[in-house]
Amino acid sequence: MKDWAFTTTIEEMEAATNSLLETAQKVGADTWQQRVKNQTPHCGFGESGTCCRICSMGPCRITKKAPRGICGCDVHGIVGRNFLMFTAGGAATHSDHGREICHTLYQTKPDGNYTVKDPEKLIRIAKEWGVETEGKDIYDLAHEIAEMALLEYGKPFGTQRFLKRAPEHTQKLWHDAEIEPRAIDREVSQSLHMSHMGCSSLPEALVRQALRAGLSDGWGGSMAGTEFSDVLFGTPKPIDTEANIGVMEKDNVNIVVHGHDPSLSEMIVYYANDPEMIAYAKSMGAKGITVSGVCCTSNEVAMRHGIPMAGNYLNQENVVLTGACEAIVVDVQCIFPALGPLSKCFHTKFITTSPIARIPDSEFIRFSSATAGDNAKAIVKMAIENFKNRKPELVNIPNLKQKARVGYSVEAIVKVLDGVANSQVDEFGTTKPLLECVTSGVLRGAVAMVGCNNPKVRPDSAHIGLMKKMLENDIIVITTGCAAQAAAKAGLMDPEKAKEYCGAGLKRVCELAGIPPVLHMGSCVDISRMMILAAELSKDSGIPISQLPVVGCAPEWMSEKAVSIGNYVVATGIETFLGVDPYVKGSSEICELLTGEHGVKDWVEAKYVVDTDIESLGDKMIACIEAKRAALGI
């Protein structure tokens, strides 16, 4: 076992959190650690997916005494409907994020709040969609493409445009399995219709629609969110930043952005760097302004501006507990309602900005693309004016901080690796150098590590432990979302430190390419980047995605979005490993469909593997990669 002396350990992170919990006790604040104790033990029927509350004849729960609900639905239909409804919620959430980005693209103008930062990518997408670009004003083109993208949500005929990016083999699998997604909203709506009382209770039909709804997210709404965010805010390139709670600065006004939609955070970053605002902060007694982030909003601004990452999902209360947070500004998704009462124990302003995420005990400033500049400026000013209300005796910023190199979009990965092998790189480049590393044995394969934190797993331990295990075995890790922030906080994205913990082959690749062994691909919506990368690897190699030595993993997942993501990753042909049970163990038929050798494996050539023993989960991931290599004869 290697010595991980250069990285931040789980124990050090826990010690820092414990020091903040002491402050919470002083002020009588409620935290998630206590709420977990209050909610334990969890409902066994809920955890196994065997309770049904979709009509008012119940709720019904399946037991030996009552093997069917009042309507006669058995346990397999109930578990399947619950799984489908979970997927629909996640697909709706990520896709609605994408819809907002498309609306923002439609609002762009040369002198507006939002402009086109990557016109080349816009033109590339337009050509892909068969739109004439020659001689067309870039903003006219942006509005045209935005409208086409918005029509993907509700068009009456056809399938999703981005599906054509998948290899022909994958497209045929989807067609034959009848899971090609049509309009994005149609798949979400049909999922809810199918799971309504008196509709589908056949496990196979429910699982097929769950895959279809997931695909409408991953190859539809999420992909739109990612691609058009790049057009609006710039396609990420490698950039150096810092991570962990120590990025907050005691003498500065601290503004923390949290959530998932980059439209808000982009404007906050802009105005926090405005010389007028910095001067105003100094006039209020601060030395400057520090913007840092939590969750995926943090990933968005980190990979485009180098904004430091204060933490991930289960760290959101910690930033307030430092006593040095002037404002925590949120948009949508993964926001604790607990931030309202917690902020009132300190001087922190808890500012909500979206009508989709209205939360008690917050100050609501409605954010829109039309008023974005004024909204952001008002928020930054409010935070500055709050600096004087700090209570110095409550200020405690743990001294934990690591360097991180982030921003590896597909374009950036291709450019970096292709640039090592070739003196000239074309417009998009090729994944062949990465493939050559794998086929030669220098790299054994790749893991796409994604997902949230979950109190059912020691926070960050599964992410970090599995990543270390992969690196030691010459398996490169690409990561997004809270998993990415776990890696950054631990130091696994520091190119100099982290390479020392890799096997010889991976270390050599990192040195030649100047990359860390864990590549930050963005926020959780950016898992769509991983699908594009897998598709390009398949096309460049002629090998179906399902046969590539690549696996997906979500060891600490917790949200509906994660179930949607899991479904589209599996449906794309990537074996996916989970460290938290997906609430289906009450049905042997649903479990067999999702994790057996028949069922989804027959339809899309991949399946789920569930193991709550993280060490065992890692062994299974490595064994899967090695089996794929052996099957290919490499």
XYZ file of C-alpha atoms in Angstrom:
634
model
C 0.000 0.000 0.000
C 1.376 3.404 -0.937
C 2.050 6.234 1.522
C -0.493 9.009 0.920
C 1.366 11.590 3.034
C 0.976 14.427 0.534
C -2.796 14.259 0.360
C -5.465 15.379 2.822
C -6.921 12.371 4.618
C -10.519 11.609 5.521
C -9.486 11.834 9.175
C -8.158 15.382 8.685
C -11.378 16.413 6.962
C -13.433 14.898 9.773
C -11.342 16.674 12.400
C -11.989 19.988 10.628
C -15.722 19.257 10.505
C -15.739 18.330 14.192
C -14.187 21.684 15.098
C -17.000 23.384 13.166
C -19.613 21.236 14.918
C -18.320 22.603 18.218
C -19.282 26.060 16.961
C -22.684 24.682 15.993
C -23.170 23.475 19.545
C -22.236 26.895 20.927
C -24.925 28.663 18.920
C -27.521 25.885 19.134
C -27.444 25.167 15.412
C -28.948 22.061 13.847
C -26.681 20.017 11.496
C -27.105 17.009 9.235
C -25.091 14.780 11.578
C -27.737 15.163 14.289
C -30.611 14.869 11.856
C -29.241 11.540 10.590
C -29.325 10.211 14.168
C -32.885 11.461 14.561
C -33.970 9.665 11.379
C -32.245 6.346 12.164
C -33.335 3.608 11.662
C -34.756 4.311 8.208
C -38.002 2.782 6.992
C -37.273 -0.729 5.729
C -40.204 -0.662 3.323
C -38.906 2.536 1.755
C -35.349 1.208 1.484
C -36.520 -1.934 -0.301
C -38.928 -0.007 -2.555
C -41.925 -2.030 -1.355
C -44.301 0.750 -0.282
C -46.803 2.406 -2.620
C -48.603 5.709 -2.116
C -49.738 6.574 -5.636
C -53.439 6.443 -4.771
C -55.506 7.133 -1.670
C -56.657 3.542 -1.172
C -53.350 2.983 0.628
C -50.550 3.609 1.332
C -49.834 -0.078 0.763
C -46.749 -1.985 1.798
C -45.820 -5.509 0.842
C -45.381 -8.125 3.559
C -45.792 -11.913 3.788
C -49.278 -11.286 5.163
C -50.105 -8.779 2.396
C -48.254 -9.844 -0.788
C -50.299 -7.490 -2.986
C -51.513 -3.926 -2.707
C -55.239 -3.149 -2.550
C -55.384 -2.838 -6.376
C -53.674 -6.217 -6.707
C -50.237 -4.933 -7.769
C -47.478 -7.247 -6.598
C -44.107 -6.293 -5.169
C -42.364 -6.350 -8.564
C -44.782 -3.822 -10.059
C -44.575 -1.575 -6.992
C -40.766 -1.593 -6.895
C -40.609 -1.030 -10.667
C -43.002 1.923 -10.543
C -41.009 3.506 -7.720
C -37.785 3.054 -9.692
C -39.364 4.657 -12.757
C -40.756 7.609 -10.782
C -37.325 8.165 -9.219
C -35.809 8.228 -12.704
C -38.444 10.633 -14.022
C -37.727 13.086 -11.206
C -34.015 13.048 -11.992
C -34.484 13.320 -15.753
C -36.852 16.266 -15.279
C -34.413 18.054 -12.987
C -31.286 17.861 -15.110
C -33.229 18.467 -18.305
C -34.930 21.538 -16.855
C -31.448 22.840 -16.052
C -30.636 22.359 -19.745
C -33.826 24.146 -20.754
C -32.842 27.204 -18.696
C -29.445 27.259 -20.391
C -31.148 27.130 -23.813
C -33.383 30.051 -22.787
C -30.297 31.993 -21.694
C -28.646 31.293 -25.049
C -31.724 32.740 -26.743
C -31.241 35.949 -24.709
C -27.634 36.545 -25.814
C -26.657 39.761 -27.565
C -23.349 41.557 -28.136
C -23.907 44.125 -25.389
C -26.118 41.982 -23.136
C -25.623 40.266 -19.795
C -24.781 37.111 -21.713
C -22.685 36.800 -24.864
C -21.435 33.922 -27.006
C -18.030 32.964 -25.597
C -17.346 29.954 -27.827
C -18.653 30.743 -31.333
C -16.645 27.860 -32.843
C -18.551 25.331 -30.766
C -21.863 26.951 -31.685
C -20.987 26.686 -35.373
C -19.915 23.060 -34.934
C -23.269 22.161 -33.321
C -25.166 24.083 -35.996
C -23.431 22.109 -38.762
C -24.124 18.897 -36.858
C -27.816 19.813 -36.861
C -27.804 20.691 -40.565
C -28.092 24.464 -40.115
C -26.451 26.777 -42.648
C -23.823 28.956 -40.926
C -22.046 30.722 -43.787
C -22.349 34.521 -43.560
C -24.749 34.327 -40.633
C -24.428 36.714 -37.665
C -23.293 34.689 -34.645
C -26.157 35.982 -32.493
C -28.763 35.215 -35.134
C -27.276 31.721 -35.241
C -27.341 31.472 -31.430
C -31.039 32.357 -31.335
C -31.829 29.884 -34.115
C -29.983 27.024 -32.443
C -31.455 27.908 -29.028
C -34.958 27.659 -30.470
C -34.161 24.317 -32.097
C -32.766 23.064 -28.796
C -35.891 24.175 -26.937
C -38.051 22.307 -29.447
C -36.209 19.111 -28.463
C -38.199 19.272 -25.232
C -41.608 19.064 -26.852
C -41.408 18.178 -30.530
C -44.268 15.884 -31.598
C -42.274 13.544 -33.845
C -38.850 11.950 -34.099
C -36.078 11.228 -31.619
C -33.403 13.342 -29.950
C -30.909 15.087 -32.234
C -27.886 14.333 -30.060
C -28.501 10.556 -30.332
C -26.675 10.671 -33.673
C -23.468 11.318 -31.739
C -23.534 7.737 -30.454
C -21.833 4.967 -32.461
C -24.143 3.229 -34.938
C -23.898 0.017 -32.883
C -25.285 1.821 -29.818
C -28.001 3.545 -31.817
C -29.126 0.157 -33.148
C -29.277 -1.288 -29.636
C -31.515 1.577 -28.538
C -33.743 1.170 -31.579
C -34.086 -2.594 -31.201
C -34.827 -2.275 -27.469
C -37.399 0.461 -28.210
C -35.754 2.874 -25.775
C -34.743 5.685 -28.148
C -35.889 8.874 -26.382
C -38.322 11.119 -28.228
C -39.068 14.645 -26.954
C -37.472 15.103 -23.529
C -40.666 16.211 -21.805
C -42.571 13.340 -23.416
C -40.353 10.738 -21.740
C -40.727 12.362 -18.321
C -44.481 12.721 -18.817
C -44.903 9.169 -20.089
C -42.907 7.840 -17.136
C -45.325 9.504 -14.733
C -48.283 8.264 -16.773
C -46.972 4.690 -16.777
C -46.455 4.749 -13.005
C -49.933 6.180 -12.318
C -52.439 3.946 -10.561
C -53.932 1.426 -12.950
C -51.267 1.686 -15.674
C -48.046 -0.351 -15.999
C -47.061 -2.943 -13.432
C -45.015 -5.233 -15.709
C -41.381 -4.992 -14.493
C -39.822 -5.206 -17.965
C -41.954 -2.353 -19.319
C -41.172 -0.147 -16.322
C -37.413 -0.744 -16.556
C -37.383 -0.109 -20.316
C -39.082 3.251 -19.786
C -36.630 4.080 -16.980
C -33.759 3.576 -19.428
C -35.567 5.659 -22.042
C -36.214 8.502 -19.591
C -32.582 8.365 -18.492
C -31.400 8.570 -22.095
C -33.648 11.595 -22.682
C -31.635 13.249 -19.899
C -28.095 12.120 -20.708
C -28.297 12.420 -24.485
C -30.910 15.202 -24.397
C -31.427 17.673 -21.559
C -28.078 17.226 -19.811
C -26.183 17.291 -23.083
C -27.973 20.517 -24.032
C -27.074 21.971 -20.619
C -23.410 21.091 -21.070
C -22.967 22.029 -24.729
C -24.780 25.346 -24.583
C -23.136 26.305 -21.278
C -19.857 25.939 -23.161
C -21.174 28.151 -25.947
C -22.310 30.770 -23.416
C -19.492 30.707 -20.887
C -16.597 29.079 -22.709
C -15.546 25.458 -23.174
C -13.410 24.507 -20.159
C -9.650 24.215 -20.483
C -7.235 23.052 -17.775
C -6.951 25.697 -15.070
C -5.390 25.663 -11.606
C -7.433 26.326 -8.483
C -7.662 25.260 -4.838
C -10.066 23.113 -2.892
C -11.316 22.430 0.645
C -12.768 24.608 3.381
C -9.496 26.534 3.843
C -10.104 28.436 0.590
C -12.358 30.829 2.514
C -10.363 33.870 3.679
C -10.686 35.365 7.142
C -10.022 38.991 6.140
C -12.151 38.967 2.980
C -15.836 39.186 2.239
C -16.735 35.537 1.594
C -19.477 34.773 -0.919
C -20.311 31.096 -1.445
C -22.209 30.025 -4.571
C -24.119 26.758 -4.367
C -26.407 24.746 -6.624
C -26.136 23.786 -10.289
C -27.048 26.490 -12.811
C -23.979 28.494 -13.961
C -26.043 31.450 -15.238
C -26.194 32.995 -11.755
C -22.685 32.143 -10.566
C -21.067 33.507 -13.740
C -22.542 36.929 -12.973
C -21.624 36.755 -9.273
C -18.006 36.028 -10.236
C -18.016 38.927 -12.696
C -19.240 41.490 -10.170
C -17.108 40.156 -7.309
C -14.098 40.988 -9.518
C -15.407 44.454 -10.387
C -12.879 47.071 -9.129
C -15.787 49.160 -7.883
C -17.058 46.282 -5.720
C -13.562 45.467 -4.440
C -13.063 49.092 -3.457
C -16.414 49.050 -1.700
C -15.394 45.925 0.245
C -12.192 47.633 1.369
C -14.184 50.658 2.494
C -16.156 48.268 4.721
C -12.996 46.968 6.399
C -12.319 43.866 4.300
C -9.141 43.256 2.308
C -11.062 42.001 -0.716
C -13.726 39.565 -1.920
C -13.430 35.792 -2.109
C -15.939 33.778 -4.081
C -15.863 30.034 -3.456
C -18.305 27.287 -4.252
C -20.184 24.218 -3.104
C -21.627 21.412 -5.247
C -21.915 21.730 -9.021
C -22.237 25.495 -9.270
C -18.774 25.404 -7.747
C -17.548 22.995 -10.437
C -18.908 25.288 -13.154
C -17.032 28.402 -12.031
C -13.934 26.467 -10.974
C -13.377 25.000 -14.433
C -13.956 28.277 -16.249
C -12.486 30.868 -13.848
C -10.367 28.997 -11.301
C -12.784 29.898 -8.486
C -11.834 27.756 -5.451
C -14.030 24.875 -4.301
C -14.963 25.053 -0.610
C -16.624 21.659 -0.579
C -19.245 19.277 -1.868
C -22.783 18.286 -0.889
C -22.287 17.389 2.783
C -19.993 20.401 3.321
C -22.671 23.009 2.576
C -23.399 23.623 6.259
C -19.671 23.824 7.022
C -19.203 27.033 5.041
C -21.765 28.761 7.267
C -20.316 27.191 10.423
C -16.986 28.934 9.739
C -18.669 32.157 10.895
C -16.926 33.891 7.986
C -19.562 33.487 5.271
C -21.201 36.790 4.406
C -23.596 35.239 1.899
C -24.434 31.804 0.599
C -26.151 32.321 -2.744
C -28.054 29.397 -4.225
C -29.828 28.562 -7.469
C -31.334 25.053 -7.841
C -30.876 21.439 -6.663
C -29.165 19.797 -3.679
C -29.696 22.771 -1.367
C -30.400 21.941 2.294
C -33.530 23.713 3.599
C -31.537 23.637 6.844
C -29.395 26.518 5.529
C -32.219 28.922 6.432
C -32.326 28.385 10.205
C -28.572 27.674 10.304
C -27.735 31.050 8.723
C -29.873 32.792 11.313
C -27.506 31.474 14.011
C -24.752 33.511 12.331
C -24.617 36.764 10.390
C -24.792 34.915 7.028
C -27.273 35.997 4.370
C -28.966 32.970 2.815
C -30.076 34.156 -0.629
C -32.332 32.109 -2.914
C -32.705 33.210 -6.519
C -34.952 30.754 -8.386
C -38.731 30.276 -8.274
C -37.959 26.561 -8.650
C -36.096 26.535 -5.312
C -38.051 28.625 -2.798
C -36.826 27.871 0.725
C -38.046 29.182 4.121
C -35.858 31.628 6.080
C -34.092 32.894 2.964
C -33.920 36.266 1.261
C -35.380 35.830 -2.223
C -33.911 37.837 -5.104
C -35.537 36.634 -8.317
C -32.805 36.081 -10.882
C -33.447 36.225 -14.621
C -31.309 36.554 -17.721
C -32.868 39.956 -18.449
C -31.894 41.403 -15.048
C -28.829 39.234 -14.365
C -26.323 42.071 -13.999
C -28.461 44.095 -11.604
C -29.328 40.978 -9.582
C -25.718 39.893 -9.208
C -24.475 43.366 -8.350
C -27.150 43.704 -5.645
C -26.182 40.339 -4.149
C -22.459 41.172 -4.059
C -23.225 44.548 -2.497
C -25.440 42.901 0.137
C -22.624 40.516 1.061
C -20.107 43.358 1.352
C -22.391 45.354 3.626
C -22.836 42.270 5.806
C -19.092 41.991 6.545
C -19.381 44.360 9.504
C -21.942 42.055 11.153
C -19.501 39.212 11.676
C -18.996 37.875 15.198
C -15.199 37.484 15.471
C -15.480 34.979 18.329
C -17.325 32.557 16.008
C -14.859 32.741 13.100
C -13.069 29.427 12.533
C -11.763 28.521 9.078
C -9.982 25.130 9.241
C -6.557 25.191 7.599
C -7.253 22.589 4.909
C -6.437 23.390 1.298
C -5.102 21.518 -1.734
C -4.069 22.558 -5.233
C -6.209 21.205 -8.063
C -6.073 21.323 -11.846
C -9.600 21.235 -13.250
C -11.462 21.826 -16.510
C -10.931 18.712 -18.630
C -13.729 18.945 -21.173
C -13.679 16.332 -23.939
C -12.018 18.917 -26.173
C -9.353 19.556 -23.521
C -8.634 15.853 -22.924
C -8.293 15.203 -26.648
C -6.062 18.245 -27.151
C -3.768 17.419 -24.232
C -3.305 13.743 -25.105
C -3.267 14.219 -28.863
C -0.755 17.029 -28.423
C 1.643 14.659 -26.655
C 1.571 12.238 -29.601
C 1.163 14.609 -32.552
C 2.771 17.927 -33.371
C -0.406 19.172 -35.073
C -3.930 18.731 -33.755
C -6.974 19.207 -35.981
C -10.180 21.016 -34.997
C -11.339 18.299 -32.611
C -8.365 15.950 -32.525
C -8.535 12.219 -31.935
C -8.751 9.882 -28.965
C -6.238 7.488 -30.557
C -3.345 8.400 -28.196
C -5.580 7.522 -25.224
C -6.577 4.283 -26.943
C -2.915 3.453 -27.612
C -2.135 3.940 -23.912
C -4.850 1.411 -23.089
C -4.085 -1.156 -25.788
C -0.366 -1.072 -24.980
C -1.056 -1.756 -21.313
C 0.386 1.552 -20.095
C -3.120 2.240 -18.801
C -5.341 -0.676 -17.811
C -8.544 1.281 -18.407
C -10.677 4.123 -17.114
C -13.315 4.706 -14.460
C -15.971 7.404 -14.688
C -16.506 8.263 -10.995
C -19.599 10.347 -10.353
C -22.282 11.082 -7.805
C -23.159 12.769 -4.568
C -22.318 12.285 -0.920
C -24.605 10.146 1.219
C -24.564 9.913 5.028
C -25.025 6.155 4.613
C -21.380 6.141 3.507
C -18.595 7.815 5.486
C -18.496 11.113 3.543
C -15.951 11.132 0.698
C -14.356 7.892 1.907
C -15.738 5.772 -0.922
C -14.802 8.290 -3.601
C -11.279 8.805 -2.330
C -10.648 5.173 -1.379
C -11.780 3.858 -4.756
C -9.854 6.509 -6.667
C -6.643 5.609 -4.833
C -7.209 1.952 -5.591
C -7.729 2.673 -9.283
C -4.615 4.882 -9.535
C -2.421 2.226 -7.967
C -3.655 -0.190 -10.631
C -2.897 2.146 -13.581
C -6.569 2.999 -14.120
C -7.182 6.647 -14.956
C -10.190 8.318 -13.295
C -12.457 10.871 -14.921
C -14.894 12.498 -12.550
C -17.653 15.063 -12.134
C -19.866 16.592 -9.455
C -19.333 15.924 -5.766
C -17.020 13.014 -6.563
C -14.746 15.480 -8.369
C -14.724 17.789 -5.362
C -13.864 14.882 -3.078
C -10.804 14.224 -5.245
C -9.847 17.904 -5.310
C -10.179 18.288 -1.531
C -7.932 15.256 -1.014
C -5.236 16.496 -3.401
C -5.822 13.908 -6.135
C -6.089 16.642 -8.781
C -2.686 18.136 -7.987
C -0.545 17.045 -10.980
C 2.683 17.049 -8.970
C 1.544 15.302 -5.803
C -1.030 12.847 -7.115
C 1.137 11.276 -9.810
C 3.407 9.897 -7.081
C 0.643 7.536 -6.030
C 0.004 6.022 -9.468
C 1.240 2.811 -10.955
C 4.218 3.168 -13.278
C 2.150 3.364 -16.476
C -0.328 5.970 -15.291
C 2.471 7.997 -13.727
C 4.269 8.090 -17.077
C 1.136 9.277 -18.897
C 0.598 12.017 -16.291
C 4.177 13.227 -16.608
C 4.154 13.265 -20.413
C 0.793 15.021 -20.663
C 1.171 17.255 -17.593
C -2.150 16.049 -16.180
C -3.338 14.807 -12.793
C -4.419 11.147 -12.702
C -7.954 12.206 -11.745
C -9.453 14.379 -14.486
C -12.131 16.916 -13.563
C -14.815 16.929 -16.295
C -17.209 19.333 -14.612
C -20.544 19.320 -12.831
C -22.976 16.399 -12.614
C -24.836 17.608 -15.713
C -21.481 17.241 -17.485
C -21.582 13.455 -17.222
C -22.878 13.911 -20.756
C -19.239 14.771 -21.603
C -18.313 11.265 -20.498
C -20.867 9.806 -22.910
C -19.385 11.849 -25.763
C -15.871 10.708 -24.821
C -16.967 7.046 -24.719
C -18.655 7.491 -28.102
C -15.499 9.008 -29.626
C -13.322 6.225 -28.191
C -15.686 3.679 -29.736
C -15.716 5.366 -33.146
C -11.929 5.825 -33.233
C -11.288 2.204 -32.210
C -14.146 0.429 -33.967
C -14.908 -1.285 -30.635
C -18.455 -1.083 -29.198
C -18.685 1.061 -26.061
C -19.683 -1.979 -23.991
C -16.401 -3.734 -24.862
C -14.076 -0.859 -23.966
C -12.199 -1.290 -20.639
C -14.249 1.501 -19.081
C -16.717 1.371 -16.172
C -18.901 3.861 -14.341
C -19.153 4.197 -10.581
C -21.347 6.162 -8.139
C -20.268 4.971 -4.692
C -22.043 7.624 -2.593
C -25.055 8.582 -4.766
C -28.222 9.910 -3.113
C -30.521 11.841 -5.478
C -33.157 11.167 -8.144
C -30.744 12.709 -10.645
C -28.244 9.969 -9.846
C -30.770 7.273 -10.776
C -31.440 8.984 -14.105
C -27.685 9.275 -14.667
C -27.133 5.622 -13.805
C -29.802 4.604 -16.295
C -28.302 6.561 -19.171
C -24.752 5.434 -18.390
C -25.849 1.783 -18.343
C -28.020 2.300 -21.450
C -24.981 3.751 -23.231
C -23.230 0.421 -22.678
C -21.073 1.189 -19.632
C -21.192 -1.248 -16.696
C -22.084 0.848 -13.645
C -21.107 0.155 -10.032
C -23.130 1.499 -7.084
C -22.111 1.686 -3.410
C -25.625 2.550 -2.182
C -28.615 0.286 -2.842
C -31.065 1.799 -5.390
C -34.189 0.854 -3.373
C -35.085 -2.165 -5.507
C -33.979 -5.083 -3.327
C -37.623 -5.857 -2.427
C -38.171 -7.258 -5.928
C -36.159 -10.203 -7.210
C -37.481 -9.540 -10.726
C -36.404 -5.884 -10.828
C -33.018 -6.808 -9.331
C -32.544 -9.489 -11.982
C -33.484 -7.087 -14.778
C -31.027 -4.424 -13.555
C -28.118 -6.540 -12.280
C -28.485 -9.983 -13.881
C -26.991 -11.393 -17.052
C -30.392 -11.098 -18.725
C -32.597 -8.041 -18.827
C -30.865 -4.725 -19.451
C -27.626 -6.605 -20.217
C -29.412 -8.251 -23.161
C -30.831 -4.921 -24.355
C -27.832 -2.547 -23.989
C -24.840 -4.843 -23.251
C -24.286 -3.420 -19.752
C -25.828 -3.702 -16.298
C -25.622 -2.463 -12.716
C -23.389 -3.955 -10.028
C -24.382 -3.098 -6.442
C -22.071 -3.684 -3.477
C -22.161 -1.622 -0.280
C -18.747 -3.032 0.731
C -16.553 -0.412 -0.949
C -13.387 -2.536 -0.944
C -15.278 -5.340 -2.635
C -16.863 -2.870 -5.075
C -13.375 -1.715 -6.113
C -12.217 -5.288 -6.662
C -15.232 -5.920 -8.904
C -14.510 -2.780 -10.935
C -10.916 -3.833 -11.546
C -12.010 -7.383 -12.399
C -14.544 -6.016 -14.912
C -11.884 -3.865 -16.606
C -9.440 -6.769 -16.759
C -12.130 -9.067 -18.191
C -12.853 -6.530 -20.934
C -9.131 -6.324 -21.722
C -8.873 -10.101 -21.882
C -11.895 -10.330 -24.192
C -10.218 -7.841 -26.541
C -6.916 -9.710 -26.346
C -5.005 -6.748 -24.858
